[in-house]
Coordinates of C-alpha atoms and ligand atoms in Angstrom, one line a residue:
X1 CA 44.8 103.2 103.2
X2 CA 46.7 101.8 100.7
X3 CA 48.1 98.3 101.2
X4 CA 51.1 99.1 98.8
X5 CA 54.2 97.8 99.5
X6 CA 57.1 100.5 99.2
X7 CA 59.9 98.6 97.0
X8 CA 63.2 98.7 99.3
X9 CA 66.2 101.1 96.8
X10 CA 69.5 100.3 97.4
X11 CA 71.4 101.9 100.0
X12 CA 73.1 105.4 99.8
X13 CA 75.9 105.7 97.7
X14 CA 76.0 101.7 96.8
X15 CA 74.4 100.8 93.1
X16 CA 73.2 98.1 90.5
X17 CA 75.8 97.4 87.0
X18 CA 73.4 96.5 85.1
X19 CA 74.2 94.6 81.4
X20 CA 75.4 96.2 79.1
X21 CA 77.5 98.0 81.3
X22 CA 78.0 94.9 82.8
X23 CA 80.5 93.7 79.6
X24 CA 82.6 96.5 80.2
X25 CA 83.5 95.4 83.3
X26 CA 84.6 92.6 81.8
X27 CA 86.4 93.5 78.9
X28 CA 88.4 95.8 80.9
X29 CA 88.9 93.2 84.0
X30 CA 89.6 90.8 80.5
X31 CA 92.4 93.7 79.8
X32 CA 92.8 93.9 83.4
X33 CA 94.3 89.7 84.2
X34 CA 96.1 90.0 79.9
X35 CA 98.5 92.5 80.8
X36 CA 99.0 91.9 84.5
X37 CA 100.5 88.1 83.3
X38 CA 102.7 88.8 81.3
X39 CA 104.5 91.5 84.5
X40 CA 104.1 87.8 85.8
X41 CA 101.7 89.3 88.3
X42 CA 99.0 86.1 90.2
X43 CA 95.8 87.1 91.0
X44 CA 95.5 87.3 95.1
X45 CA 91.1 87.3 96.7
X46 CA 91.8 88.6 99.9
X47 CA 88.1 89.1 102.5
X48 CA 85.9 92.1 102.4
X49 CA 85.6 91.5 105.8
X50 CA 89.0 92.0 108.4
X51 CA 89.8 93.0 111.7
X52 CA 89.6 97.1 111.4
X53 CA 92.5 97.3 113.5
X54 CA 94.4 96.2 110.2
X55 CA 93.6 98.9 108.8
X56 CA 93.9 101.5 111.7
X57 CA 98.3 100.7 111.6
X58 CA 98.2 100.2 108.3
X59 CA 96.2 103.1 106.8
X60 CA 96.9 105.2 109.9
X61 CA 94.3 106.3 112.6
X62 CA 94.0 109.9 111.9
X63 CA 93.8 109.6 108.0
X64 CA 89.9 110.5 107.3
X65 CA 89.6 107.0 105.5
X66 CA 89.8 105.5 109.2
X67 CA 88.6 108.6 111.5
X68 CA 86.0 108.9 109.3
X69 CA 84.8 106.6 106.4
X70 CA 85.3 103.1 106.9
X71 CA 82.0 100.7 107.7
X72 CA 83.3 99.4 111.2
X73 CA 80.5 97.6 113.6
X74 CA 81.3 95.7 116.6
X75 CA 80.5 91.4 115.5
X76 CA 78.5 89.2 117.2
X77 CA 81.1 88.1 119.7
X78 CA 82.4 91.8 120.0
X79 CA 84.8 91.4 118.1
X80 CA 85.6 94.7 116.0
X81 CA 85.0 94.4 111.8
X82 CA 85.7 96.8 108.7
X83 CA 84.7 96.4 105.6
X84 CA 87.8 97.3 103.3
X85 CA 87.8 100.1 102.6
X86 CA 91.2 99.5 100.4
X87 CA 93.3 96.3 99.9
X88 CA 96.8 96.9 100.2
X89 CA 97.0 96.5 103.8
X90 CA 94.7 93.0 103.7
X91 CA 97.3 91.8 100.4
X92 CA 100.9 92.8 103.7
X93 CA 97.9 91.1 105.8
X94 CA 98.0 87.9 103.7
X95 CA 101.9 87.8 102.5
X96 CA 102.7 87.6 106.4
X97 CA 99.3 85.4 107.8
X98 CA 101.1 82.3 104.4
X99 CA 105.0 83.7 104.9
X100 CA 105.1 84.5 101.1
X101 CA 108.3 86.5 102.0
X102 CA 109.6 81.8 102.0
X103 CA 108.8 81.4 98.5
X104 CA 112.1 83.7 97.6
X105 CA 112.4 87.0 95.7
X106 CA 109.6 89.9 94.6
X107 CA 106.0 88.8 95.2
X108 CA 103.7 90.4 92.7
X109 CA 100.2 90.4 93.4
X110 CA 96.9 91.5 91.5
X111 CA 93.3 91.7 93.2
X112 CA 89.8 93.3 91.2
X113 CA 87.0 93.7 93.6
X114 CA 84.6 96.1 95.6
X115 CA 85.5 98.7 98.1
X116 CA 84.1 100.4 100.6
X117 CA 84.4 103.7 102.1
X118 CA 81.2 106.0 103.8
X119 CA 81.7 108.9 101.5
X120 CA 79.3 111.4 100.1
X121 CA 78.2 110.0 96.9
X122 CA 79.1 112.1 93.4
X123 CA 79.4 111.0 90.3
X124 CA 82.6 109.1 90.2
X125 CA 82.6 108.7 94.0
X126 CA 80.6 105.3 95.5
X127 CA 80.1 103.6 99.2
X128 CA 81.1 100.7 97.8
X129 CA 83.4 101.2 94.4
X130 CA 86.0 98.8 92.6
X131 CA 89.5 99.2 92.5
X132 CA 92.0 96.2 90.4
X133 CA 94.7 97.1 91.6
X134 CA 98.3 95.3 92.1
X135 CA 101.7 95.1 94.4
X136 CA 104.8 94.0 94.5
X137 CA 106.9 92.7 97.6
X138 CA 110.5 92.7 98.4
X139 CA 112.3 94.5 96.1
X140 CA 113.2 99.0 96.9
X141 CA 114.8 98.8 93.2
X142 CA 113.9 101.6 91.7
X143 CA 113.6 99.7 89.1
X144 CA 110.4 98.2 90.7
X145 CA 109.2 101.3 90.5
X146 CA 109.8 101.8 86.9
X147 CA 108.0 98.7 86.1
X148 CA 104.5 99.7 88.2
X149 CA 104.7 102.8 86.1
X150 CA 105.2 100.9 82.9
X151 CA 102.4 98.5 83.4
X152 CA 99.5 100.9 84.2
X153 CA 101.0 103.1 81.4
X154 CA 100.1 99.7 79.3
X155 CA 97.2 98.7 80.7
X156 CA 95.8 102.2 80.3
X157 CA 96.6 102.3 76.7
X158 CA 95.3 98.5 76.4
X159 CA 91.8 100.0 77.2
X160 CA 91.8 102.6 74.7
X161 CA 92.7 105.7 77.9
X162 CA 95.5 108.0 75.7
X163 CA 94.1 111.2 77.7
X164 CA 95.7 111.5 81.5
X165 CA 98.5 112.7 83.7
X166 CA 101.0 110.6 85.8
X167 CA 101.5 112.9 89.2
X168 CA 104.4 111.7 90.7
X169 CA 106.5 112.5 94.2
X170 CA 108.7 111.1 96.7
X171 CA 107.3 111.4 100.1
X172 CA 110.9 110.7 101.6
X173 CA 111.1 107.6 104.3
X174 CA 110.8 108.0 107.8
X175 CA 114.4 109.2 108.2
X176 CA 114.1 112.4 106.3
X177 CA 110.2 112.5 107.5
X178 CA 111.2 112.8 110.5
X179 CA 113.4 116.2 109.1
X180 CA 110.8 117.3 107.2
X181 CA 107.9 117.4 109.4
X182 CA 109.8 119.8 111.3
X183 CA 110.2 121.9 108.6
X184 CA 106.9 121.4 107.8
X185 CA 105.6 121.7 111.7
X186 CA 106.7 125.4 111.9
X187 CA 106.1 126.6 109.0
X188 CA 102.6 125.8 109.6
X189 CA 102.6 127.5 112.6
X190 CA 103.4 130.2 111.3
X191 CA 99.8 130.1 108.9
X192 CA 97.8 127.7 110.6
X193 CA 94.9 130.3 112.3
X194 CA 94.8 131.0 108.7
X195 CA 93.5 127.6 107.4
X196 CA 90.1 125.3 108.2
X197 CA 89.9 123.8 111.8
X198 CA 90.5 120.8 110.2
X199 CA 94.2 121.4 108.8
X200 CA 94.8 123.9 112.0
X201 CA 94.2 119.8 114.5
X202 CA 95.9 118.2 111.5
X203 CA 99.2 120.9 111.3
X204 CA 99.9 119.2 115.5
X205 CA 98.0 115.6 114.9
X206 CA 99.4 114.8 111.6
X207 CA 100.8 117.8 109.4
X208 CA 101.6 115.8 105.6
X209 CA 97.7 115.6 106.0
X210 CA 97.3 119.1 106.1
X211 CA 99.4 118.8 101.7
X212 CA 96.3 117.0 100.4
X213 CA 93.1 119.4 102.4
X214 CA 90.6 120.1 99.4
X215 CA 89.3 123.1 101.3
X216 CA 89.4 125.4 98.4
X217 CA 90.3 128.6 100.9
X218 CA 93.4 127.0 102.3
X219 CA 95.0 126.0 98.9
X220 CA 97.3 128.7 98.3
X221 CA 99.4 128.4 102.0
X222 CA 99.5 125.1 101.2
X223 CA 101.4 125.9 97.7
X224 CA 104.0 128.1 99.5
X225 CA 104.6 125.1 102.5
X226 CA 108.2 123.2 102.3
X227 CA 108.2 120.2 100.0
X228 CA 108.8 117.1 100.5
X229 CA 111.0 116.4 98.0
X230 CA 113.4 118.9 98.6
X231 CA 113.8 117.6 102.3
X232 CA 114.9 113.8 101.2
X233 CA 118.3 112.0 102.6
X234 CA 120.4 111.0 100.3
X235 CA 119.4 107.9 99.3
X236 CA 116.0 108.7 98.4
X237 CA 117.0 111.8 96.8
X238 CA 119.1 108.9 94.7
X239 CA 116.2 106.7 94.7
X240 CA 113.6 109.6 93.1
X241 CA 116.9 110.3 91.1
X242 CA 116.5 106.6 89.3
X243 CA 112.8 106.6 89.0
X244 CA 112.9 110.1 87.1
X245 CA 115.3 109.4 84.8
X246 CA 114.3 105.8 84.1
X247 CA 111.0 106.9 82.8
X248 CA 112.3 109.1 80.9
X249 CA 114.3 107.1 79.4
X250 CA 111.3 104.5 78.7
X251 CA 109.6 107.7 76.9
X252 CA 106.5 107.7 79.9
X253 CA 105.8 111.0 80.6
X254 CA 105.3 112.1 84.5
X255 CA 104.7 115.7 85.9
X256 CA 106.5 116.2 89.3
X257 CA 103.9 117.4 91.9
X258 CA 105.1 118.2 95.3
X259 CA 101.9 118.0 97.0
X260 CA 101.4 114.2 96.6
X261 CA 101.2 113.1 100.0
X262 CA 98.7 111.4 99.2
X263 CA 95.8 109.9 102.1
X264 CA 96.9 106.9 103.5
X265 CA 99.7 106.9 106.4
X266 CA 101.8 104.0 105.0
X267 CA 104.1 105.7 102.0
X268 CA 107.3 106.3 101.6
X269 CA 109.2 107.3 98.5
X270 CA 107.7 107.0 95.5
X271 CA 104.3 108.3 95.8
X272 CA 101.9 109.1 92.8
X273 CA 98.1 109.6 90.5
X274 CA 97.0 109.6 87.5
X275 CA 94.2 112.0 86.6
X276 CA 91.6 112.3 83.5
X277 CA 89.9 115.3 82.8
X278 CA 87.2 113.1 81.8
X279 CA 86.1 111.3 85.0
X280 CA 85.0 115.0 86.4
X281 CA 86.0 116.8 89.7
X282 CA 86.4 113.4 90.7
X283 CA 89.2 112.8 88.4
X284 CA 92.0 110.9 90.7
X285 CA 91.6 107.3 88.2
X286 CA 94.5 105.6 89.6
X287 CA 96.6 106.1 93.2
X288 CA 99.6 104.3 94.5
X289 CA 103.5 104.5 95.4
X290 CA 105.5 103.1 98.0
X291 CA 105.0 101.8 101.1
X292 CA 108.6 100.2 102.3
X293 CA 107.5 99.9 106.3
X294 CA 104.2 98.5 106.0
X295 CA 105.0 95.4 106.8
X296 CA 106.7 95.6 110.0
X297 CA 104.2 98.1 111.0
X298 CA 101.4 95.1 110.7
X299 CA 103.9 92.5 112.3
X300 CA 106.0 91.3 109.2
X301 CA 109.2 91.0 108.8
X302 CA 111.2 94.1 106.9
X303 CA 109.5 94.1 103.6
X304 CA 109.6 97.0 101.3
X305 CA 106.3 97.0 98.9
X306 CA 105.3 99.2 96.0
X307 CA 101.3 99.1 94.3
X308 CA 99.0 101.1 92.9
X309 CA 95.4 101.4 92.8
X310 CA 92.5 102.1 89.6
X311 CA 89.5 103.2 90.9
X312 CA 87.5 100.6 88.3
X313 CA 84.2 102.8 88.5
X314 CA 86.3 105.7 87.0
X315 CA 88.5 103.7 85.0
X316 CA 84.8 102.8 82.9
X317 CA 83.2 107.1 83.2
X318 CA 87.0 107.2 81.0
X319 CA 86.4 104.5 78.5
X320 CA 83.3 105.3 77.9
X321 CA 83.5 109.1 77.5
X322 CA 86.8 108.0 74.4
X323 CA 84.3 105.6 73.6
X324 CA 87.7 103.1 73.3
X325 CA 85.9 99.7 74.3
X326 CA 82.4 98.7 72.9
X327 CA 80.3 96.5 76.1
X328 CA 79.9 92.8 75.7
X329 CA 80.2 90.5 72.3
X330 CA 77.0 91.4 70.3
X331 CA 73.8 88.6 70.7
X332 CA 75.7 86.5 67.8
X333 CA 72.1 84.7 66.9
X334 CA 68.1 84.6 67.9
X335 CA 66.5 81.1 66.4
X336 CA 63.3 81.8 65.1
X337 CA 60.7 78.5 65.0
X338 CA 57.4 78.5 64.0
X339 CA 55.6 75.7 65.6
X340 CA 56.1 72.8 68.4
X341 CA 57.2 70.4 65.6
X342 CA 60.4 72.5 65.6
X343 CA 61.0 73.6 68.9
X344 CA 63.0 70.8 69.3
X345 CA 65.1 70.3 66.9
X346 CA 65.2 74.6 66.9
X347 CA 66.5 73.7 70.9
X348 CA 69.1 71.6 69.9
X349 CA 70.7 74.2 67.7
X350 CA 70.7 76.3 70.1
X351 CA 72.4 74.2 72.1
X352 CA 75.0 72.7 69.6
X353 CA 75.9 76.2 68.7
X354 CA 76.2 77.1 72.9
X355 CA 78.3 75.0 73.2
X356 CA 80.6 76.2 70.1
X357 CA 80.7 79.7 72.4
X358 CA 78.2 81.6 70.4
X359 CA 76.2 83.7 71.8
X360 CA 72.6 82.7 71.3
X361 CA 69.4 83.0 72.2
X362 CA 65.7 81.9 72.0
X363 CA 62.3 82.4 73.4
X364 CA 60.3 78.9 74.6
X365 CA 57.2 80.5 74.0
X366 CA 55.3 80.2 70.3
X367 CA 55.5 83.2 68.1
X368 CA 53.8 85.0 65.1
X369 CA 57.0 85.6 62.5
X370 CA 56.9 88.5 62.4
X371 CA 57.1 89.4 66.2
X372 CA 59.9 86.8 66.6
X373 CA 61.5 88.6 64.3
X374 CA 61.5 92.2 66.5
X375 CA 62.2 90.3 68.6
X376 CA 65.1 89.5 66.8
X377 CA 66.3 93.2 66.2
X378 CA 65.4 94.8 69.8
X379 CA 68.2 92.1 70.9
X380 CA 70.9 93.2 68.9
X381 CA 71.1 89.5 67.1
X382 CA 72.9 89.9 64.1
X383 CA 71.1 86.6 62.8
X384 CA 68.1 84.8 63.1
X385 CA 67.7 81.6 62.0
X386 CA 64.1 80.4 61.3
X387 CA 63.1 77.2 61.0
X388 CA 59.3 76.4 60.0
X389 CA 57.9 73.6 58.8
X390 CA 59.6 74.0 54.9
X391 CA 62.7 74.1 56.6
X392 CA 62.1 71.0 58.8
X393 CA 61.6 69.1 55.2
X394 CA 64.5 70.1 53.4
X395 CA 66.8 70.0 56.5
X396 CA 68.0 73.9 55.6
X397 CA 67.4 76.5 57.6
X398 CA 67.0 80.7 57.0
X399 CA 69.9 82.2 58.0
X400 CA 69.1 86.0 58.3
X401 CA 71.8 88.6 58.3
X402 CA 70.1 91.0 60.6
X403 CA 71.6 94.5 59.2
X404 CA 71.4 93.5 55.8
X405 CA 68.4 91.5 55.3
X406 CA 70.8 88.5 53.2
X407 CA 68.9 85.7 53.6
X408 CA 71.2 82.0 53.7
X409 CA 70.0 78.3 53.8
X410 CA 72.3 75.8 55.8
X411 CA 72.1 72.5 57.2
X412 CA 72.7 72.6 61.0
X413 CA 75.9 71.7 61.3
X414 CA 77.8 74.3 58.9
X415 CA 75.4 77.5 60.8
X416 CA 77.9 77.6 63.4
X417 CA 81.1 78.1 61.4
X418 CA 78.8 80.0 58.9
X419 CA 78.3 82.7 61.9
X420 CA 81.9 82.0 63.3
X421 CA 83.1 83.3 60.1
X422 CA 81.0 86.4 60.0
X423 CA 81.5 87.6 62.9
Ligands
HAM1 P1 93.4 105.1 96.7 O1 94.6 106.5 96.1 O2 92.9 105.4 98.5 O3 94.3 104.6 97.0 O4 92.4 105.2 95.8 C1 92.2 104.6 94.8 C2 91.8 104.9 94.0 O5 90.5 104.4 94.3 C3 91.2 106.5 93.1 O6 92.5 106.9 92.5 C4 90.4 106.8 92.8 O7 89.9 106.5 91.8 C5 89.0 105.1 93.9 N1 88.4 105.6 94.5 C6 88.4 106.0 95.8 N2 87.3 105.6 96.5 C7 86.4 105.9 96.2 C8 84.9 106.5 95.9 N3 85.1 106.2 97.0 N4 84.2 105.9 94.5 C9 84.7 105.7 93.4 N5 86.1 105.4 93.4 C10 87.5 105.8 94.1 C11 94.8 103.4 97.2 O8 93.1 102.7 97.9 C12 95.3 102.1 97.9 N6 95.1 101.1 98.0 C13 96.6 101.9 96.6 C14 97.5 101.7 96.3 C15 98.1 100.1 96.8 N7 98.7 102.0 97.6 C16 99.8 101.3 96.9 N8 99.1 99.9 96.2

């Protein structure tokens, strides 16, 4: 009988992000911080755990997310808690909880973090995935919608993604929704018998959801259903016209996509998605839109809002496909020391270089020089700094460019500025 212990693996649909990939994740996040700050957004960090009722009320009880995909459990005191499947509801909850509306003006917030949905895992679809999102609360001005889309375009450009499509639609407000739903319901009565079982149910419970059904055989039927943009009331129609007109004015390309109603119930008026061919079947990299009624649905004051979430996992796939960004900064130097008497000056140098912000590595176990140079190579160090008995005596260390093989003799004080100049 073997007594080998089975190693424990990560949970299905979750994964470890490892270096050097995490370097790329950091680059993308740094760009988000920069671009969003330029548009005057501030970062919000909300808890990963929320009361289940937040998503039931916010996202909607009839949505796939709430019906099938949430990680919900009873806490020890019987309270029902859920690992957040998205963050917009959490941001609006925080907005209400901290009375941010009292601060006057619009509130612009962004977040970066993990979300959880129990979907079938595949490339670009995970059960723990990451979003970079932004929300604007307190304005229904269509120019805000355009600013949000412009900021997204700038961010995508900054991370090197140029091949993408912006799909745009308007789902109207509750006022036009009522009229549209009636038209849609009666159209569905005619055709629902030929659709999937989920759509047959949705046709009665939540007909809008029929529009984002993914079942292949249903697609030709869905194409012919009435469109939300043909049933907007006058204010919603004008709003959409202003959004599209201003997008054209700013040279931002979009594609009106009538079926785009999005899988969450809180949307009103503008909805959008950004797709990229580079990501495979799961090609929606960004989803977003207006949610002018969400604050009230969550017990807050009437507050219009709009925002988006970028699927960071998919964004990284697209960035890798475009080979746009390089992962993390490379190792500037590997320090090679020969004998015990060189270890102290070597570690002093390491400390000084690191304090200057340079990425530096040292091994504390003694090694033959040949092996040490092999390690420097394997780690991808740009330079090796060699400190032997002779170097210690002369006060000049050997600084070797690992790519060219060229060697310089430098006093410890000059090494930091030399490396910085060369990197
Ligand atoms: P969403 O469309 O559900 O919208 O998600 C946004 C993006 O998150 C998707 O386009 C996709 O890139 C990524 N995503 C979703 N599920 C997964 C998954 N299982 N694995 C990997 N990536 C995934 C929202 O979440 C809304 N909160 C967006 C929003 C913000 N609307 C207004 N403000």
